[in-house]
Amino acid sequence: MAGKRIFTFNTISEFHAFRGFPKPEHPLISVIDVAPIKDITIDEPVNIVFNFYLVSMKKGYNVKMKYGQQEYDFNEGVMSFMAPGQVFSIEPLAKEINQSGWVLLIHPDFLWNTPLAKKIRQYQYFDYSVNEALFLSEKEELTVSAITENIKREYHTNIDQFSQEIIIAQLESLLAYAERFYQRQFITRKISNHRVLEKLEVLLTDYFSSDGLVRKGLPSVKYISTELNVSANYLSNLLKVLTGKSTQQHIQEKVIEKAKQQLSGTNLSVSEIAYSLGFDYPQSFSKLFKAKTHLSPLEFRQSFN
């Protein structure tokens, strides 16, 4: 990312002006039809930061774009989500594009003093990587596009004391549908998702079989997700659907498995085992072991004698 120009947009009006769009009818929320956009206004890799929420549904690009190191194919209807302050890296591969869909921009101030201001942070897909976007069926596309059309119609024609409440309700519906569709995507993409699960098992087995534990300590969720080339939130959400357990729980299960092997098959002390498994303090190891097995390490060892 070093050396790339950075474009930062603090307001929706700034983004409209940058793209040459008319001034937004509402300063804090805007739905943009992307079909008329036929050209890319940049000709070199750049980093873009939006200080507002961005939800987009795009389809039918006749080119591929690069986001970081990922090539992204928009042949299907694709939804992506960005939270304020995230860095979006884009490298154009062509000057002309042919697309359909929309972009919804929501400034955090629009959500101020509403339940959605807090709830929106609970939708973890705002922290997914771009290559973990949501792929929609035709029926799903129609559902979410109808909601955004209602939002657009509301701020176009009915700005009054009810407008914000009505638009907030529509936004809540849109985000809830996105949550449902992501859960569906985790289930329907079984082959690729189970490959992630297989890679996780190999990664943990290799890590716990090497000297990595002694040198670097227990693997973090961030380390695991980076090695698997997915974001931490996406990986945990995927694993919860496939196995009912988070990434952290999978790491802990591997710890307990190795601990049981050493407690039952060696004469190492509990402290020695704890240090060999990457724990800085034996008490932390003993607490985790008891929480997972309902036995202390010594009680587990004595059960084999």
GROMACS .gro file of C-alpha atoms in nm:
model
  305
    1MET     CA    1   0.000   0.000   0.000
    2ALA     CA    2   0.304   0.224   0.035
    3GLY     CA    3   0.329   0.489  -0.233
    4LYS     CA    4  -0.038   0.489  -0.329
    5ARG     CA    5  -0.235   0.811  -0.325
    6ILE     CA    6  -0.499   0.832  -0.053
    7PHE     CA    7  -0.843   0.982  -0.111
    8THR     CA    8  -1.038   1.051   0.209
    9PHE     CA    9  -1.407   1.142   0.199
   10ASN     CA   10  -1.548   1.282   0.524
   11THR     CA   11  -1.892   1.368   0.389
   12ILE     CA   12  -2.126   1.224   0.131
   13SER     CA   13  -2.123   1.559  -0.051
   14GLU     CA   14  -1.745   1.530  -0.098
   15PHE     CA   15  -1.784   1.191  -0.264
   16HIS     CA   16  -2.064   1.319  -0.491
   17ALA     CA   17  -1.844   1.610  -0.598
   18PHE     CA   18  -1.546   1.380  -0.661
   19ARG     CA   19  -1.753   1.158  -0.890
   20GLY     CA   20  -1.923   1.453  -1.061
   21PHE     CA   21  -2.269   1.365  -0.924
   22PRO     CA   22  -2.530   1.628  -0.841
   23LYS     CA   23  -2.533   1.750  -0.482
   24PRO     CA   24  -2.707   1.485  -0.265
   25GLU     CA   25  -3.068   1.560  -0.182
   26HIS     CA   26  -3.001   1.456   0.178
   27PRO     CA   27  -2.660   1.541   0.331
   28LEU     CA   28  -2.642   1.227   0.545
   29ILE     CA   29  -2.781   0.948   0.324
   30SER     CA   30  -2.766   0.882  -0.049
   31VAL     CA   31  -2.850   0.603  -0.292
   32ILE     CA   32  -2.648   0.619  -0.615
   33ASP     CA   33  -2.744   0.432  -0.931
   34VAL     CA   34  -2.414   0.299  -1.072
   35ALA     CA   35  -2.546   0.208  -1.420
   36PRO     CA   36  -2.473   0.553  -1.570
   37ILE     CA   37  -2.113   0.540  -1.444
   38LYS     CA   38  -1.916   0.426  -1.747
   39ASP     CA   39  -1.565   0.540  -1.669
   40ILE     CA   40  -1.311   0.506  -1.392
   41THR     CA   41  -1.185   0.842  -1.271
   42ILE     CA   42  -0.848   0.708  -1.154
   43ASP     CA   43  -0.571   0.562  -1.364
   44GLU     CA   44  -0.336   0.435  -1.096
   45PRO     CA   45  -0.362   0.228  -0.776
   46VAL     CA   46  -0.506   0.432  -0.489
   47ASN     CA   47  -0.629   0.390  -0.134
   48ILE     CA   48  -0.974   0.525  -0.051
   49VAL     CA   49  -1.114   0.598   0.295
   50PHE     CA   50  -1.484   0.666   0.351
   51ASN     CA   51  -1.577   0.818   0.688
   52PHE     CA   52  -1.931   0.689   0.648
   53TYR     CA   53  -2.097   0.351   0.598
   54LEU     CA   54  -2.109   0.213   0.246
   55VAL     CA   55  -2.332  -0.068   0.124
   56SER     CA   56  -2.318  -0.159  -0.244
   57MET     CA   57  -2.483  -0.407  -0.479
   58LYS     CA   58  -2.312  -0.431  -0.816
   59LYS     CA   59  -2.352  -0.664  -1.108
   60GLY     CA   60  -2.229  -0.713  -1.462
   61TYR     CA   61  -1.887  -0.552  -1.468
   62ASN     CA   62  -1.722  -0.618  -1.805
   63VAL     CA   63  -1.384  -0.587  -1.633
   64LYS     CA   64  -1.219  -0.717  -1.323
   65MET     CA   65  -1.099  -0.482  -1.055
   66LYS     CA   66  -0.823  -0.540  -0.803
   67TYR     CA   67  -0.883  -0.486  -0.436
   68GLY     CA   68  -0.549  -0.524  -0.263
   69GLN     CA   69  -0.408  -0.847  -0.403
   70GLN     CA   70  -0.750  -0.993  -0.479
   71GLU     CA   71  -0.908  -0.992  -0.826
   72TYR     CA   72  -1.280  -0.952  -0.788
   73ASP     CA   73  -1.535  -1.082  -1.037
   74PHE     CA   74  -1.868  -0.897  -1.053
   75ASN     CA   75  -2.042  -1.128  -1.299
   76GLU     CA   76  -2.291  -1.218  -1.026
   77GLY     CA   77  -2.485  -0.975  -0.809
   78VAL     CA   78  -2.249  -0.891  -0.525
   79MET     CA   79  -2.307  -0.697  -0.204
   80SER     CA   80  -2.018  -0.549  -0.010
   81PHE     CA   81  -2.008  -0.351   0.313
   82MET     CA   82  -1.765  -0.095   0.453
   83ALA     CA   83  -1.757   0.079   0.791
   84PRO     CA   84  -1.624   0.432   0.843
   85GLY     CA   85  -1.245   0.460   0.844
   86GLN     CA   86  -1.169   0.141   0.655
   87VAL     CA   87  -0.908   0.155   0.381
   88PHE     CA   88  -1.026   0.040   0.040
   89SER     CA   89  -0.744  -0.034  -0.203
   90ILE     CA   90  -0.835  -0.032  -0.573
   91GLU     CA   91  -0.635  -0.090  -0.888
   92PRO     CA   92  -0.823  -0.040  -1.217
   93LEU     CA   93  -0.758  -0.285  -1.499
   94ALA     CA   94  -0.959  -0.094  -1.760
   95LYS     CA   95  -1.092   0.257  -1.818
   96GLU     CA   96  -1.446   0.174  -1.923
   97ILE     CA   97  -1.697  -0.028  -1.723
   98ASN     CA   98  -2.043  -0.166  -1.782
   99GLN     CA   99  -2.236  -0.227  -1.464
  100SER     CA  100  -2.566  -0.218  -1.283
  101GLY     CA  101  -2.666  -0.185  -0.922
  102TRP     CA  102  -2.646   0.082  -0.654
  103VAL     CA  103  -2.436   0.225  -0.374
  104LEU     CA  104  -2.591   0.329  -0.044
  105LEU     CA  105  -2.399   0.586   0.163
  106ILE     CA  106  -2.493   0.642   0.529
  107HIS     CA  107  -2.320   0.901   0.744
  108PRO     CA  108  -2.295   0.799   1.114
  109ASP     CA  109  -2.466   1.125   1.211
  110PHE     CA  110  -2.785   1.001   1.042
  111LEU     CA  111  -2.798   0.716   1.294
  112TRP     CA  112  -2.731   0.936   1.596
  113ASN     CA  113  -2.964   0.881   1.891
  114THR     CA  114  -3.129   0.577   1.729
  115PRO     CA  115  -3.098   0.208   1.832
  116LEU     CA  116  -2.931   0.137   1.496
  117ALA     CA  117  -2.632   0.358   1.590
  118LYS     CA  118  -2.521   0.086   1.833
  119LYS     CA  119  -2.670  -0.215   1.659
  120ILE     CA  120  -2.498  -0.150   1.324
  121ARG     CA  121  -2.161  -0.223   1.489
  122GLN     CA  122  -2.283  -0.574   1.570
  123TYR     CA  123  -2.306  -0.667   1.201
  124GLN     CA  124  -1.963  -0.820   1.160
  125TYR     CA  125  -1.981  -0.827   0.780
  126PHE     CA  126  -1.878  -0.460   0.786
  127ASP     CA  127  -1.535  -0.596   0.887
  128TYR     CA  128  -1.515  -0.864   0.617
  129SER     CA  129  -1.258  -0.833   0.341
  130VAL     CA  130  -1.385  -0.732  -0.001
  131ASN     CA  131  -1.321  -1.082  -0.139
  132GLU     CA  132  -1.562  -1.214   0.128
  133ALA     CA  133  -1.855  -1.020  -0.018
  134LEU     CA  134  -2.210  -1.149  -0.037
  135PHE     CA  135  -2.318  -1.321  -0.360
  136LEU     CA  136  -2.690  -1.284  -0.423
  137SER     CA  137  -2.946  -1.486  -0.609
  138GLU     CA  138  -3.180  -1.301  -0.845
  139LYS     CA  139  -3.457  -1.316  -0.585
  140GLU     CA  140  -3.228  -1.179  -0.316
  141GLU     CA  141  -3.117  -0.898  -0.547
  142LEU     CA  142  -3.478  -0.794  -0.596
  143THR     CA  143  -3.540  -0.797  -0.221
  144VAL     CA  144  -3.250  -0.571  -0.123
  145SER     CA  145  -3.291  -0.342  -0.424
  146ALA     CA  146  -3.656  -0.285  -0.337
  147ILE     CA  147  -3.553  -0.172   0.012
  148THR     CA  148  -3.297   0.076  -0.118
  149GLU     CA  149  -3.552   0.208  -0.366
  150ASN     CA  150  -3.788   0.272  -0.074
  151ILE     CA  151  -3.510   0.459   0.109
  152LYS     CA  152  -3.440   0.671  -0.198
  153ARG     CA  153  -3.808   0.745  -0.251
  154GLU     CA  154  -3.849   0.848   0.113
  155TYR     CA  155  -3.573   1.107   0.122
  156HIS     CA  156  -3.665   1.229  -0.229
  157THR     CA  157  -4.027   1.312  -0.160
  158ASN     CA  158  -4.120   1.295   0.206
  159ILE     CA  159  -3.876   1.487   0.424
  160ASP     CA  160  -4.076   1.545   0.745
  161GLN     CA  161  -4.069   1.442   1.112
  162PHE     CA  162  -4.131   1.077   1.017
  163SER     CA  163  -3.863   1.044   0.749
  164GLN     CA  164  -3.569   0.941   0.967
  165GLU     CA  165  -3.772   0.681   1.156
  166ILE     CA  166  -3.901   0.527   0.833
  167ILE     CA  167  -3.557   0.520   0.669
  168ILE     CA  168  -3.399   0.371   0.983
  169ALA     CA  169  -3.659   0.093   0.974
  170GLN     CA  170  -3.571   0.025   0.609
  171LEU     CA  171  -3.198   0.018   0.693
  172GLU     CA  172  -3.260  -0.228   0.976
  173SER     CA  173  -3.450  -0.451   0.734
  174LEU     CA  174  -3.172  -0.430   0.473
  175LEU     CA  175  -2.900  -0.523   0.723
  176ALA     CA  176  -3.108  -0.808   0.867
  177TYR     CA  177  -3.157  -0.953   0.519
  178ALA     CA  178  -2.781  -0.926   0.458
  179GLU     CA  179  -2.720  -1.121   0.780
  180ARG     CA  180  -2.964  -1.390   0.666
  181PHE     CA  181  -2.809  -1.411   0.319
  182TYR     CA  182  -2.458  -1.445   0.463
  183GLN     CA  183  -2.573  -1.736   0.676
  184ARG     CA  184  -2.719  -1.890   0.362
  185GLN     CA  185  -2.392  -1.833   0.176
  186PHE     CA  186  -2.193  -2.013   0.446
  187ILE     CA  187  -2.419  -2.315   0.402
  188THR     CA  188  -2.456  -2.321   0.022
  189ARG     CA  189  -2.084  -2.282  -0.053
  190LYS     CA  190  -2.005  -2.607   0.123
  191ILE     CA  191  -1.711  -2.723  -0.087
  192SER     CA  192  -1.502  -2.407  -0.058
  193ASN     CA  193  -1.603  -2.355   0.304
  194HIS     CA  194  -1.509  -2.709   0.407
  195ARG     CA  195  -1.172  -2.657   0.240
  196VAL     CA  196  -1.118  -2.367   0.478
  197LEU     CA  197  -1.204  -2.601   0.765
  198GLU     CA  198  -0.958  -2.861   0.636
  199LYS     CA  199  -0.685  -2.599   0.600
  200LEU     CA  200  -0.754  -2.480   0.955
  201GLU     CA  201  -0.706  -2.831   1.091
  202VAL     CA  202  -0.377  -2.875   0.903
  203LEU     CA  203  -0.255  -2.532   1.011
  204LEU     CA  204  -0.328  -2.597   1.379
  205THR     CA  205  -0.179  -2.946   1.369
  206ASP     CA  206   0.141  -2.820   1.209
  207TYR     CA  207   0.168  -2.527   1.449
  208PHE     CA  208   0.118  -2.741   1.759
  209SER     CA  209   0.362  -3.001   1.629
  210SER     CA  210   0.639  -2.745   1.570
  211ASP     CA  211   0.835  -2.532   1.813
  212GLY     CA  212   0.609  -2.238   1.736
  213LEU     CA  213   0.432  -2.269   2.069
  214VAL     CA  214   0.750  -2.225   2.270
  215ARG     CA  215   0.887  -1.947   2.047
  216LYS     CA  216   0.570  -1.750   1.971
  217GLY     CA  217   0.309  -1.872   2.217
  218LEU     CA  218  -0.046  -1.973   2.135
  219PRO     CA  219  -0.161  -1.878   1.784
  220SER     CA  220  -0.392  -1.578   1.777
  221VAL     CA  221  -0.716  -1.560   1.582
  222LYS     CA  222  -0.557  -1.290   1.367
  223TYR     CA  223  -0.259  -1.514   1.288
  224ILE     CA  224  -0.487  -1.803   1.190
  225SER     CA  225  -0.712  -1.588   0.971
  226THR     CA  226  -0.412  -1.427   0.801
  227GLU     CA  227  -0.263  -1.768   0.722
  228LEU     CA  228  -0.598  -1.878   0.575
  229ASN     CA  229  -0.631  -1.552   0.376
  230VAL     CA  230  -0.964  -1.450   0.526
  231SER     CA  231  -1.064  -1.186   0.779
  232ALA     CA  232  -1.093  -1.282   1.145
  233ASN     CA  233  -1.465  -1.209   1.169
  234TYR     CA  234  -1.548  -1.395   0.849
  235LEU     CA  235  -1.353  -1.702   0.964
  236SER     CA  236  -1.521  -1.715   1.303
  237ASN     CA  237  -1.868  -1.666   1.154
  238LEU     CA  238  -1.801  -1.934   0.893
  239LEU     CA  239  -1.677  -2.181   1.155
  240LYS     CA  240  -1.977  -2.115   1.379
  241VAL     CA  241  -2.208  -2.213   1.093
  242LEU     CA  242  -2.004  -2.521   0.996
  243THR     CA  243  -1.907  -2.646   1.343
  244GLY     CA  244  -2.088  -2.437   1.601
  245LYS     CA  245  -1.751  -2.314   1.734
  246SER     CA  246  -1.551  -1.995   1.687
  247THR     CA  247  -1.188  -1.980   1.575
  248GLN     CA  248  -1.080  -1.924   1.937
  249GLN     CA  249  -1.268  -2.235   2.044
  250HIS     CA  250  -1.094  -2.441   1.773
  251ILE     CA  251  -0.757  -2.318   1.901
  252GLN     CA  252  -0.854  -2.406   2.257
  253GLU     CA  253  -0.968  -2.754   2.151
  254LYS     CA  254  -0.626  -2.817   1.997
  255VAL     CA  255  -0.461  -2.696   2.319
  256ILE     CA  256  -0.667  -2.936   2.528
  257GLU     CA  257  -0.596  -3.224   2.287
  258LYS     CA  258  -0.219  -3.168   2.315
  259ALA     CA  259  -0.242  -3.122   2.690
  260LYS     CA  260  -0.427  -3.451   2.734
  261GLN     CA  261  -0.158  -3.629   2.532
  262GLN     CA  262   0.117  -3.490   2.753
  263LEU     CA  263  -0.067  -3.541   3.081
  264SER     CA  264  -0.141  -3.904   3.000
  265GLY     CA  265   0.179  -3.997   2.816
  266THR     CA  266   0.463  -3.805   2.985
  267ASN     CA  267   0.596  -3.726   3.331
  268LEU     CA  268   0.620  -3.353   3.264
  269SER     CA  269   0.485  -3.133   3.540
  270VAL     CA  270   0.174  -2.924   3.485
  271SER     CA  271   0.393  -2.611   3.470
  272GLU     CA  272   0.624  -2.767   3.211
  273ILE     CA  273   0.326  -2.867   2.999
  274ALA     CA  274   0.176  -2.519   3.030
  275TYR     CA  275   0.498  -2.354   2.912
  276SER     CA  276   0.538  -2.604   2.627
  277LEU     CA  277   0.188  -2.515   2.507
  278GLY     CA  278   0.268  -2.145   2.491
  279PHE     CA  279   0.116  -2.027   2.819
  280ASP     CA  280   0.303  -1.757   3.012
  281TYR     CA  281   0.137  -1.863   3.337
  282PRO     CA  282   0.053  -2.222   3.444
  283GLN     CA  283  -0.256  -2.091   3.625
  284SER     CA  284  -0.403  -1.977   3.293
  285PHE     CA  285  -0.349  -2.322   3.144
  286SER     CA  286  -0.505  -2.496   3.447
  287LYS     CA  287  -0.807  -2.263   3.437
  288LEU     CA  288  -0.868  -2.330   3.068
  289PHE     CA  289  -0.819  -2.705   3.107
  290LYS     CA  290  -1.071  -2.725   3.391
  291ALA     CA  291  -1.322  -2.508   3.205
  292LYS     CA  292  -1.307  -2.743   2.906
  293THR     CA  293  -1.282  -3.083   3.080
  294HIS     CA  294  -1.432  -3.018   3.427
  295LEU     CA  295  -1.112  -3.168   3.571
  296SER     CA  296  -0.790  -3.004   3.682
  297PRO     CA  297  -0.477  -3.119   3.494
  298LEU     CA  298  -0.369  -3.325   3.796
  299GLU     CA  299  -0.714  -3.483   3.832
  300PHE     CA  300  -0.706  -3.577   3.463
  301ARG     CA  301  -0.361  -3.731   3.502
  302GLN     CA  302  -0.465  -3.927   3.812
  303SER     CA  303  -0.757  -4.076   3.619
  304PHE     CA  304  -0.499  -4.265   3.410
  305ASN     CA  305  -0.322  -4.413   3.715
   0.00000   0.00000   0.00000
